[in-house]
Short mmCIF file of C-alpha atoms in Angstrom, two decimals:
data_model
loop_
_atom_site.label_atom_id
_atom_site.label_comp_id
_atom_site.label_asym_id
_atom_site.label_seq_id
_atom_site.Cartn_x
_atom_site.Cartn_y
_atom_site.Cartn_z
CA UNK A 1 53.94 135.90 235.96
CA UNK A 2 50.89 135.85 236.99
CA UNK A 3 47.63 137.02 234.56
CA UNK A 4 46.26 139.60 235.16
CA UNK A 5 43.18 140.92 236.00
CA UNK A 6 40.02 143.01 235.28
CA UNK A 7 38.91 145.99 238.01
CA UNK A 8 36.38 148.69 236.81
CA UNK A 9 36.47 152.30 238.01
CA UNK A 10 33.86 153.95 236.81
CA UNK A 11 32.99 153.77 232.90
CA UNK A 12 36.70 152.34 233.05
CA UNK A 13 38.16 149.03 232.78
CA UNK A 14 40.84 148.69 234.30
CA UNK A 15 43.68 145.65 233.66
CA UNK A 16 46.23 144.85 235.72
CA UNK A 17 48.30 142.54 237.78
CA UNK A 18 49.28 141.57 241.19
CA UNK A 19 53.28 140.08 241.58
CA UNK A 20 55.27 138.33 245.00
CA UNK A 21 54.42 138.18 248.16
CA UNK A 22 56.53 140.82 249.56
CA UNK A 23 55.84 142.58 253.02
CA UNK A 24 56.11 146.04 251.33
CA UNK A 25 53.28 146.81 248.58
CA UNK A 26 54.56 148.96 245.66
CA UNK A 27 52.50 150.18 242.91
CA UNK A 28 54.71 150.87 239.06
CA UNK A 29 52.81 153.06 236.35
CA UNK A 30 53.92 152.67 233.16
CA UNK A 31 55.17 155.76 230.52
CA UNK A 32 52.56 157.12 228.25
CA UNK A 33 52.44 154.88 224.49
CA UNK A 34 53.32 152.44 227.46
CA UNK A 35 51.75 148.91 228.96
CA UNK A 36 52.23 146.90 232.19
CA UNK A 37 55.10 144.08 231.13
CA UNK A 38 57.07 147.28 230.29
CA UNK A 39 57.73 146.75 234.12
CA UNK A 40 58.21 143.16 233.33
CA UNK A 41 62.59 143.04 233.77
CA UNK A 42 62.31 145.03 237.29
CA UNK A 43 59.43 142.79 238.48
CA UNK A 44 62.03 139.91 238.19
CA UNK A 45 64.16 140.95 240.27
CA UNK A 46 62.30 142.83 243.12
CA UNK A 47 58.71 140.34 242.82
CA UNK A 48 61.06 137.88 246.22
CA UNK A 49 61.31 142.01 247.88
CA UNK A 50 58.09 143.65 247.50
CA UNK A 51 54.39 142.79 246.59
CA UNK A 52 54.20 144.91 242.85
CA UNK A 53 51.12 146.32 241.20
CA UNK A 54 50.87 146.69 237.59
CA UNK A 55 48.40 147.90 235.38
CA UNK A 56 47.76 149.26 231.60
CA UNK A 57 46.61 152.71 232.22
CA UNK A 58 42.96 154.43 230.52
CA UNK A 59 43.96 154.13 226.98
CA UNK A 60 46.43 151.69 227.12
CA UNK A 61 47.14 147.72 226.72
CA UNK A 62 44.36 146.07 227.77
CA UNK A 63 42.78 148.69 229.44
CA UNK A 64 39.25 150.77 228.49
CA UNK A 65 39.87 152.36 225.34
CA UNK A 66 38.03 155.69 226.95
CA UNK A 67 37.51 158.67 224.70
CA UNK A 68 38.02 162.09 224.24
CA UNK A 69 40.33 164.31 227.19
CA UNK A 70 42.33 163.02 229.70
CA UNK A 71 43.28 164.72 232.79
CA UNK A 72 45.63 163.73 235.10
CA UNK A 73 43.62 163.63 237.81
CA UNK A 74 42.28 160.61 235.99
CA UNK A 75 45.16 158.73 235.79
CA UNK A 76 45.83 158.99 239.59
CA UNK A 77 42.17 158.55 240.65
CA UNK A 78 42.88 154.43 238.87
CA UNK A 79 45.82 153.72 239.99
CA UNK A 80 44.86 154.66 244.49
CA UNK A 81 40.90 152.95 242.85
CA UNK A 82 43.40 150.17 241.79
CA UNK A 83 45.38 149.67 244.79
CA UNK A 84 42.61 149.95 246.70
CA UNK A 85 41.03 146.88 245.17
CA UNK A 86 43.85 145.13 245.49
CA UNK A 87 44.61 146.00 249.50
CA UNK A 88 47.17 148.72 249.43
CA UNK A 89 47.02 150.90 252.27
CA UNK A 90 50.70 152.48 252.42
CA UNK A 91 52.84 151.80 249.87
CA UNK A 92 55.86 153.09 247.68
CA UNK A 93 55.23 154.66 244.62
CA UNK A 94 57.12 154.39 241.34
CA UNK A 95 56.36 155.77 238.14
CA UNK A 96 58.34 156.55 234.26
CA UNK A 97 58.09 158.92 231.83
CA UNK A 98 54.00 160.30 232.49
CA UNK A 99 53.76 157.64 235.29
CA UNK A 100 56.24 159.57 236.69
CA UNK A 101 53.73 162.44 236.49
CA UNK A 102 51.68 161.01 237.77
CA UNK A 103 53.08 159.65 240.77
CA UNK A 104 54.22 163.64 241.00
CA UNK A 105 50.21 164.58 241.57
CA UNK A 106 49.84 161.72 243.16
CA UNK A 107 51.71 161.90 245.60
CA UNK A 108 51.23 166.50 246.32
CA UNK A 109 47.56 164.83 246.78
CA UNK A 110 47.46 162.27 248.75
CA UNK A 111 51.26 162.07 250.41
CA UNK A 112 49.78 160.01 253.33
CA UNK A 113 49.18 156.89 251.13
CA UNK A 114 53.11 156.52 249.80
CA UNK A 115 55.79 155.40 251.65
CA UNK A 116 58.64 156.18 249.32
CA UNK A 117 58.56 157.90 245.62
CA UNK A 118 60.37 156.92 242.88
CA UNK A 119 60.45 159.34 239.75
CA UNK A 120 62.32 157.96 236.79
CA UNK A 121 63.30 159.06 233.37
CA UNK A 122 60.01 162.31 233.53
CA UNK A 123 59.90 165.76 233.72
CA UNK A 124 59.17 169.17 235.76
CA UNK A 125 60.38 173.21 235.17
CA UNK A 126 60.20 172.80 231.45
CA UNK A 127 62.34 175.97 229.75
CA UNK A 128 60.26 177.23 226.84
CA UNK A 129 62.28 175.98 224.35
CA UNK A 130 61.65 172.55 226.10
CA UNK A 131 57.65 173.00 226.61
CA UNK A 132 57.59 173.72 222.81
CA UNK A 133 59.76 170.32 221.75
CA UNK A 134 57.30 168.89 223.90
CA UNK A 135 54.49 170.37 222.27
CA UNK A 136 55.65 170.21 218.70
CA UNK A 137 56.32 166.27 218.75
CA UNK A 138 52.18 166.52 220.60
CA UNK A 139 52.08 167.44 217.13
CA UNK A 140 53.50 165.49 215.08
CA UNK A 141 51.90 162.50 216.83
CA UNK A 142 48.51 163.72 216.15
CA UNK A 143 48.61 163.87 212.83
CA UNK A 144 50.95 160.56 211.87
CA UNK A 145 50.85 157.56 210.70
CA UNK A 146 50.23 154.73 214.16
CA UNK A 147 53.75 153.46 214.83
CA UNK A 148 55.22 156.96 213.20
CA UNK A 149 55.99 158.18 216.17
CA UNK A 150 57.66 155.35 217.86
CA UNK A 151 60.15 155.24 214.75
CA UNK A 152 61.20 159.18 214.84
CA UNK A 153 61.54 158.79 218.63
CA UNK A 154 63.89 155.66 218.94
CA UNK A 155 67.07 157.32 219.12
CA UNK A 156 65.45 159.17 221.56
CA UNK A 157 64.47 156.53 223.39
CA UNK A 158 66.99 153.49 223.19
CA UNK A 159 70.72 153.94 222.05
CA UNK A 160 71.80 152.75 218.65
CA UNK A 161 73.82 149.94 220.82
CA UNK A 162 71.41 148.26 221.87
CA UNK A 163 69.76 148.48 219.36
CA UNK A 164 71.67 147.14 216.71
CA UNK A 165 72.82 144.61 219.02
CA UNK A 166 67.99 143.87 220.22
CA UNK A 167 67.39 143.90 216.73
CA UNK A 168 64.00 141.56 217.04
CA UNK A 169 63.36 143.37 220.22
CA UNK A 170 62.70 146.56 218.59
CA UNK A 171 60.17 145.14 216.03
CA UNK A 172 58.56 143.83 218.16
CA UNK A 173 57.96 146.78 221.32
CA UNK A 174 57.28 149.02 217.52
CA UNK A 175 54.61 146.06 216.38
CA UNK A 176 53.27 146.97 220.03
CA UNK A 177 53.27 150.35 219.90
CA UNK A 178 52.00 150.14 216.90
CA UNK A 179 48.49 148.98 218.63
CA UNK A 180 47.99 152.09 220.75
CA UNK A 181 44.80 153.75 219.38
CA UNK A 182 46.13 157.21 218.17
CA UNK A 183 43.36 159.11 219.46
CA UNK A 184 44.24 157.42 223.12
CA UNK A 185 47.60 157.60 222.96
CA UNK A 186 47.39 161.63 221.85
CA UNK A 187 45.23 161.97 224.79
CA UNK A 188 47.65 160.58 227.00
CA UNK A 189 50.60 162.75 225.38
CA UNK A 190 48.91 165.98 225.92
CA UNK A 191 48.77 165.17 229.29
CA UNK A 192 52.84 164.65 229.42
CA UNK A 193 53.08 167.40 226.99
CA UNK A 194 51.11 170.42 229.33
CA UNK A 195 51.39 169.22 232.69
CA UNK A 196 54.22 170.57 234.40
CA UNK A 197 54.34 170.61 239.04
CA UNK A 198 58.02 172.05 239.36
CA UNK A 199 56.55 174.66 241.43
CA UNK A 200 55.25 172.11 243.80
CA UNK A 201 57.66 169.83 244.19
CA UNK A 202 59.06 171.60 247.87
CA UNK A 203 55.46 169.57 248.80
CA UNK A 204 56.96 166.16 247.97
CA UNK A 205 57.98 165.30 251.93
CA UNK A 206 58.60 161.64 251.69
CA UNK A 207 61.56 160.26 251.14
CA UNK A 208 62.18 160.15 247.03
CA UNK A 209 64.83 159.12 244.24
CA UNK A 210 65.32 160.33 240.69
CA UNK A 211 66.15 159.02 237.84
CA UNK A 212 67.36 159.63 234.81
CA UNK A 213 69.55 158.92 231.84
CA UNK A 214 72.69 160.78 230.77
CA UNK A 215 71.93 160.92 227.57
CA UNK A 216 67.58 161.35 228.23
CA UNK A 217 67.20 164.53 225.60
CA UNK A 218 63.81 165.26 227.10
CA UNK A 219 63.15 163.66 231.00
CA UNK A 220 67.12 165.08 230.34
CA UNK A 221 69.29 165.77 233.43
CA UNK A 222 69.03 169.36 234.09
CA UNK A 223 65.05 168.71 234.93
CA UNK A 224 65.95 165.72 237.22
CA UNK A 225 68.31 168.22 239.36
CA UNK A 226 66.07 171.04 239.47
CA UNK A 227 63.14 168.25 240.74
CA UNK A 228 66.29 167.15 243.41
CA UNK A 229 67.49 170.46 244.35
CA UNK A 230 63.51 171.23 245.01
CA UNK A 231 62.35 167.97 247.08
CA UNK A 232 63.41 167.42 250.36
CA UNK A 233 65.22 164.09 251.21
CA UNK A 234 65.61 163.08 247.82
CA UNK A 235 68.59 161.20 246.34
CA UNK A 236 69.14 161.83 242.43
CA UNK A 237 70.96 159.13 240.25
CA UNK A 238 71.66 160.37 237.04
CA UNK A 239 72.49 156.73 234.62
CA UNK A 240 75.66 156.97 232.59
CA UNK A 241 75.29 156.26 228.51
CA UNK A 242 71.43 156.09 228.87
CA UNK A 243 68.75 157.28 227.07
CA UNK A 244 65.03 157.47 228.31
CA UNK A 245 63.60 153.69 228.30
CA UNK A 246 65.63 152.33 230.94
CA UNK A 247 63.50 150.11 232.18
CA UNK A 248 63.84 148.44 228.62
CA UNK A 249 67.68 148.72 227.70
CA UNK A 250 68.79 148.86 231.65
CA UNK A 251 65.85 146.72 233.99
CA UNK A 252 68.91 145.51 235.91
CA UNK A 253 70.78 148.27 236.81
CA UNK A 254 67.11 149.53 237.69
CA UNK A 255 65.85 147.16 240.12
CA UNK A 256 69.16 147.53 241.66
CA UNK A 257 68.96 150.90 241.95
CA UNK A 258 65.44 150.31 243.97
CA UNK A 259 65.31 147.80 246.36
CA UNK A 260 68.42 150.14 247.01
CA UNK A 261 66.37 152.74 248.12
CA UNK A 262 63.14 150.43 249.07
CA UNK A 263 64.99 148.95 251.48
CA UNK A 264 67.85 151.10 252.99
CA UNK A 265 66.19 152.07 256.26
CA UNK A 266 64.41 154.94 257.10
CA UNK A 267 66.80 156.61 260.41
CA UNK A 268 69.19 156.29 257.90
CA UNK A 269 67.77 158.66 254.73
#
């Protein structure tokens, strides 16, 4: 992969990377508490077909550790500013978890910029009980020690079989997660926990792929079906045996699914 670069948007310095030299641009947005490298497995498998922009969201990775309240439109504006800076006028867009919420908002407010949309392991149409569970996780995150959220969430994210077979990777992921700034992590998680565009999804009028793990408790198949039923021209994939962290546990499957969706001629869709 290429080295990262920096781009300043207002008071925020964003760490980003562009990989590949395909004719079609693709923007990938990671999840809360994560970083651009979360997409590495997918990027390696798709960079021969696309020119791919990945970046660290504000407060994450090597981007600015911005303090204070975050709003989803902050993330949207910074995503578009980065796309502009690398010359992406119209592009395919994929978001994972919080990144999927940002992608929904971007599609709702800047639809002409998007060719096709991919929503991975993300949320919409939460029930009151699901909303309460998300807010409880936010409260626990705000009161916990760095890394404790990862420990508490590990079995929601990855299957036990994958954990058992990849102890070194699990340790590396935990160590990387513990480096998150607690305030920034909580500010981003608040956006994830409190944001829901379920009532507006019918306004997304571009070809859309929705996918989640069959055993994902937070971004569950019910919510994926909810999105599919409301977004015109959408496709739904529920991935058997997987939980939340499909980018980590199944990059081959995710990359293949994305490539198939993004390369089918428009007349067929």
